[in-house]
Coordinates of C-alpha atoms in Angstrom, one line a residue:
M58 CA 84.3 84.0 145.3
S59 CA 81.7 85.6 143.0
Q60 CA 82.0 86.4 139.7
E61 CA 78.8 88.9 140.1
P62 CA 79.2 92.8 139.9
L63 CA 79.6 93.6 142.8
Y64 CA 75.8 95.3 143.4
I65 CA 74.2 91.7 142.6
Q66 CA 76.0 90.3 145.1
I67 CA 74.5 93.6 148.6
K68 CA 71.6 92.5 146.7
Q69 CA 71.1 89.2 147.2
Y70 CA 72.6 89.0 150.5
I71 CA 69.4 91.5 151.4
E72 CA 66.9 89.2 149.9
D73 CA 68.4 86.3 151.0
R74 CA 68.6 87.9 155.1
I75 CA 64.9 88.9 154.6
D76 CA 63.7 84.8 153.5
Q77 CA 66.2 84.1 156.4
G78 CA 63.5 86.3 158.5
V79 CA 66.2 88.5 160.1
W80 CA 64.9 91.4 158.6
S81 CA 61.5 91.4 158.6
V82 CA 58.7 92.7 157.0
G83 CA 58.5 96.7 158.3
E84 CA 62.7 96.4 160.0
R85 CA 64.9 99.1 159.1
I86 CA 67.4 97.0 157.0
S87 CA 70.9 98.6 157.6
T88 CA 72.2 101.8 156.7
E89 CA 73.7 102.9 153.3
M90 CA 76.7 103.9 155.4
E91 CA 76.7 100.2 157.4
L92 CA 76.7 98.3 154.1
T93 CA 79.4 100.5 152.6
E94 CA 81.6 99.7 155.3
Q95 CA 80.6 96.2 154.8
F96 CA 81.4 94.9 151.9
A97 CA 84.5 98.4 151.1
V98 CA 82.7 99.1 147.7
S99 CA 81.0 103.3 147.1
R100 CA 78.0 103.8 148.0
M101 CA 76.7 104.1 144.2
T102 CA 77.0 99.9 144.4
V103 CA 75.6 99.8 147.3
N104 CA 72.8 102.5 146.2
K105 CA 71.8 101.0 143.1
A106 CA 71.1 97.5 145.2
I107 CA 68.9 99.8 147.4
R108 CA 66.9 101.2 143.6
D109 CA 66.6 97.8 141.8
L110 CA 65.3 96.4 145.4
V111 CA 62.2 99.7 146.1
G112 CA 61.8 99.4 142.2
Q113 CA 61.0 95.8 142.7
G114 CA 58.7 96.3 145.4
K115 CA 61.0 94.7 148.2
L116 CA 61.4 97.5 149.9
E117 CA 60.4 100.9 150.7
R118 CA 62.3 104.6 151.2
R119 CA 61.5 106.4 154.4
P120 CA 62.8 110.6 153.9
R121 CA 65.0 110.8 157.3
L122 CA 64.3 107.3 159.2
G123 CA 66.6 104.4 156.9
T124 CA 65.6 102.3 154.1
F125 CA 62.2 99.0 155.4
V126 CA 61.4 95.6 153.9
T127 CA 57.8 96.7 152.8
S128 CA 55.2 93.1 152.7
P129 CA 54.8 91.3 149.3
A130 CA 52.9 92.7 147.0
E131 CA 49.2 91.3 145.1
K132 CA 49.8 91.1 141.8
A133 CA 47.5 91.9 139.3
Q134 CA 46.4 89.2 137.2
S135 CA 44.9 88.4 133.6
P136 CA 44.2 85.6 132.1
L137 CA 46.2 83.9 128.5
L138 CA 43.9 82.1 127.3
D139 CA 41.3 85.2 126.4
T140 CA 42.3 89.0 125.9
R141 CA 39.8 90.9 128.2
N142 CA 39.4 94.9 128.7
I143 CA 41.8 95.5 131.5
A144 CA 40.1 98.6 133.0
K145 CA 37.6 95.8 133.9
E146 CA 40.3 94.1 134.6
V147 CA 41.7 96.1 137.7
A148 CA 38.0 97.4 138.7
A149 CA 37.0 93.1 138.9
R150 CA 39.6 93.7 141.8
G151 CA 38.6 96.7 143.3
K152 CA 40.9 99.1 142.4
Q153 CA 41.5 101.8 141.1
Y154 CA 42.6 101.9 137.2
S155 CA 44.1 104.9 135.2
S156 CA 45.9 105.3 132.3
E157 CA 48.2 107.3 129.9
V158 CA 48.5 107.4 126.4
V159 CA 52.1 107.5 125.5
R160 CA 51.5 107.6 121.8
H161 CA 48.4 107.8 119.2
E162 CA 49.4 108.0 115.5
A163 CA 48.7 106.5 111.7
T164 CA 52.1 105.1 109.7
K165 CA 52.9 103.1 107.5
A166 CA 53.9 99.9 108.6
D167 CA 57.6 98.6 108.0
Q168 CA 58.8 94.7 106.9
L169 CA 58.3 93.5 110.5
I170 CA 54.8 95.0 111.4
A171 CA 54.0 94.2 107.5
T172 CA 55.0 90.6 108.1
K173 CA 52.9 90.0 111.6
L174 CA 49.8 91.8 110.3
G175 CA 50.1 90.3 106.9
V176 CA 50.0 94.1 105.1
M177 CA 52.1 95.4 102.3
L178 CA 55.3 96.8 103.4
G179 CA 54.2 100.5 103.7
S180 CA 50.4 99.9 104.0
A181 CA 48.9 102.5 106.4
V182 CA 48.0 101.1 109.9
Y183 CA 47.5 102.6 113.1
Y184 CA 50.0 102.5 116.4
S185 CA 49.1 102.6 119.8
E186 CA 51.4 103.7 123.5
I187 CA 48.8 103.0 125.7
L188 CA 50.0 103.0 130.2
H189 CA 47.9 101.0 132.3
K190 CA 48.0 101.5 135.8
E191 CA 46.1 100.0 138.8
N192 CA 46.2 102.2 142.2
D193 CA 48.5 104.7 139.7
K194 CA 50.9 102.1 139.7
P195 CA 52.2 100.8 135.9
I196 CA 50.7 97.6 135.3
Q197 CA 51.2 96.9 132.1
L198 CA 52.1 98.7 128.6
E199 CA 50.8 98.3 125.3
C200 CA 52.5 98.4 122.3
R201 CA 49.5 98.1 119.3
W202 CA 49.6 98.1 115.8
V203 CA 45.9 97.8 113.5
N204 CA 45.3 97.4 109.6
A205 CA 43.7 100.8 109.4
K206 CA 42.1 98.6 106.5
Y207 CA 39.2 97.6 108.4
T208 CA 39.7 99.9 112.0
P209 CA 39.7 103.6 110.0
K210 CA 38.0 105.5 113.1
Y211 CA 40.9 103.7 115.4
H212 CA 43.1 107.5 116.1
Q213 CA 40.1 108.7 116.6
Q214 CA 39.9 107.4 120.4
D215 CA 40.5 108.9 123.1
F216 CA 42.3 105.5 125.0
T217 CA 42.0 108.4 128.8
Q218 CA 38.5 106.7 128.6
T219 CA 38.2 104.3 127.4
T220 CA 40.7 100.7 126.0
P221 CA 41.4 99.5 122.4
N222 CA 40.6 96.2 123.7
E223 CA 36.8 98.0 124.2
Y224 CA 36.9 99.6 120.9
L225 CA 38.4 96.2 118.7
T226 CA 35.5 94.2 121.1
E227 CA 32.7 96.1 119.7
N228 CA 33.6 97.1 116.6
C229 CA 36.2 93.7 115.1
P230 CA 34.8 90.8 117.1
M231 CA 37.5 88.9 118.3
T232 CA 37.2 85.3 116.1
A233 CA 40.7 83.8 117.7
V234 CA 43.3 85.5 119.0
E235 CA 47.6 84.1 119.6
H236 CA 49.5 84.0 122.4
T237 CA 52.9 83.7 122.7
V238 CA 55.3 85.2 126.6
E239 CA 58.3 84.7 127.2
A240 CA 60.5 86.7 130.6
I241 CA 62.4 89.6 128.8
T242 CA 65.3 91.9 130.5
C243 CA 62.8 94.9 129.4
D244 CA 64.5 98.5 127.9
E245 CA 65.5 101.7 129.9
Q246 CA 62.2 102.9 128.7
I247 CA 60.0 100.6 129.5
A248 CA 61.9 99.7 132.8
R249 CA 61.7 104.4 132.8
L250 CA 57.3 103.5 132.0
L251 CA 57.0 100.8 134.2
E252 CA 58.5 102.1 137.2
M253 CA 60.7 99.0 137.4
A254 CA 63.5 98.5 137.8
V255 CA 65.7 97.2 134.7
T256 CA 67.6 94.2 135.5
E257 CA 64.1 93.8 136.9
P258 CA 62.2 90.6 135.2
C259 CA 59.6 91.5 132.7
L260 CA 57.2 89.2 131.5
L261 CA 56.5 90.1 127.4
L262 CA 53.1 88.9 125.8
H263 CA 52.9 88.7 122.0
R264 CA 48.5 89.1 121.0
R265 CA 47.4 89.1 117.1
T266 CA 43.9 88.6 117.1
W267 CA 41.4 88.2 114.4
S268 CA 38.1 89.1 113.7
E269 CA 37.0 86.3 111.0
D270 CA 38.9 85.9 107.9
K271 CA 40.9 89.5 108.6
L272 CA 44.2 89.8 111.0
I273 CA 43.0 92.7 112.8
S274 CA 46.2 93.5 114.7
T275 CA 49.4 92.9 116.7
A276 CA 50.6 94.3 120.0
L277 CA 53.0 93.1 122.3
L278 CA 52.3 94.1 125.8
Y279 CA 55.3 94.3 128.9
H280 CA 54.3 93.8 132.6
P281 CA 57.0 94.0 135.7
G282 CA 56.9 90.6 136.8
S283 CA 57.3 92.1 140.6
R284 CA 53.6 92.8 139.9
Y285 CA 52.0 90.9 137.4
Q286 CA 51.6 86.9 136.5
L287 CA 49.1 85.6 133.2
S288 CA 47.5 82.5 134.8
S289 CA 45.8 79.8 131.9
K290 CA 42.8 77.6 133.4
I291 CA 42.1 74.9 131.0
E292 CA 38.7 72.0 132.0
L293 CA 39.4 68.2 131.2

């Protein structure tokens, strides 16, 4: 018998049925009550499995009708080896861009940020946390710290009208960038902002940028794995 939690087993069962074509796109799956009886579990357990799949975009709930299989969503995509303005990326795909400013403040560098930005502990830095959306669906949570010495007006910007990338590109032209990518399980707060299940893979891009010899910013860019992908192209 599988050692996986029961809701994971039910979730895998539903995914297998979809992959095998038993439930095709647009078709209604078994009801929560039917799955509850089939697996001899509580309705809460079945509900969690379905909620996770809804969060991943694989299922869709329709009031009074049931739960249906959805078509695979087209993933948003960004170049891994470049630092483009996400608003322009979204527009280039023919989609509507919008953003939500979660936090935007002046603060002081703790030990981690001081190390990342190459500044003294307690130095003045600016922090912005922006939720970027495509057609009103979150695709990136950008958490960015910038060196206040080189960007004195950063905290005065209205990031509902522009993006940190656009401001920094105009005022501190980037000459070097450092990227690290990892797959993580994000915490509940980040999952809530990105409208994803906590069990869904999350792509985290660590980014640092320089302008000439000045280290300007360090950022954490979170993306829902089911709705986003990073790509690169290398000429040989």
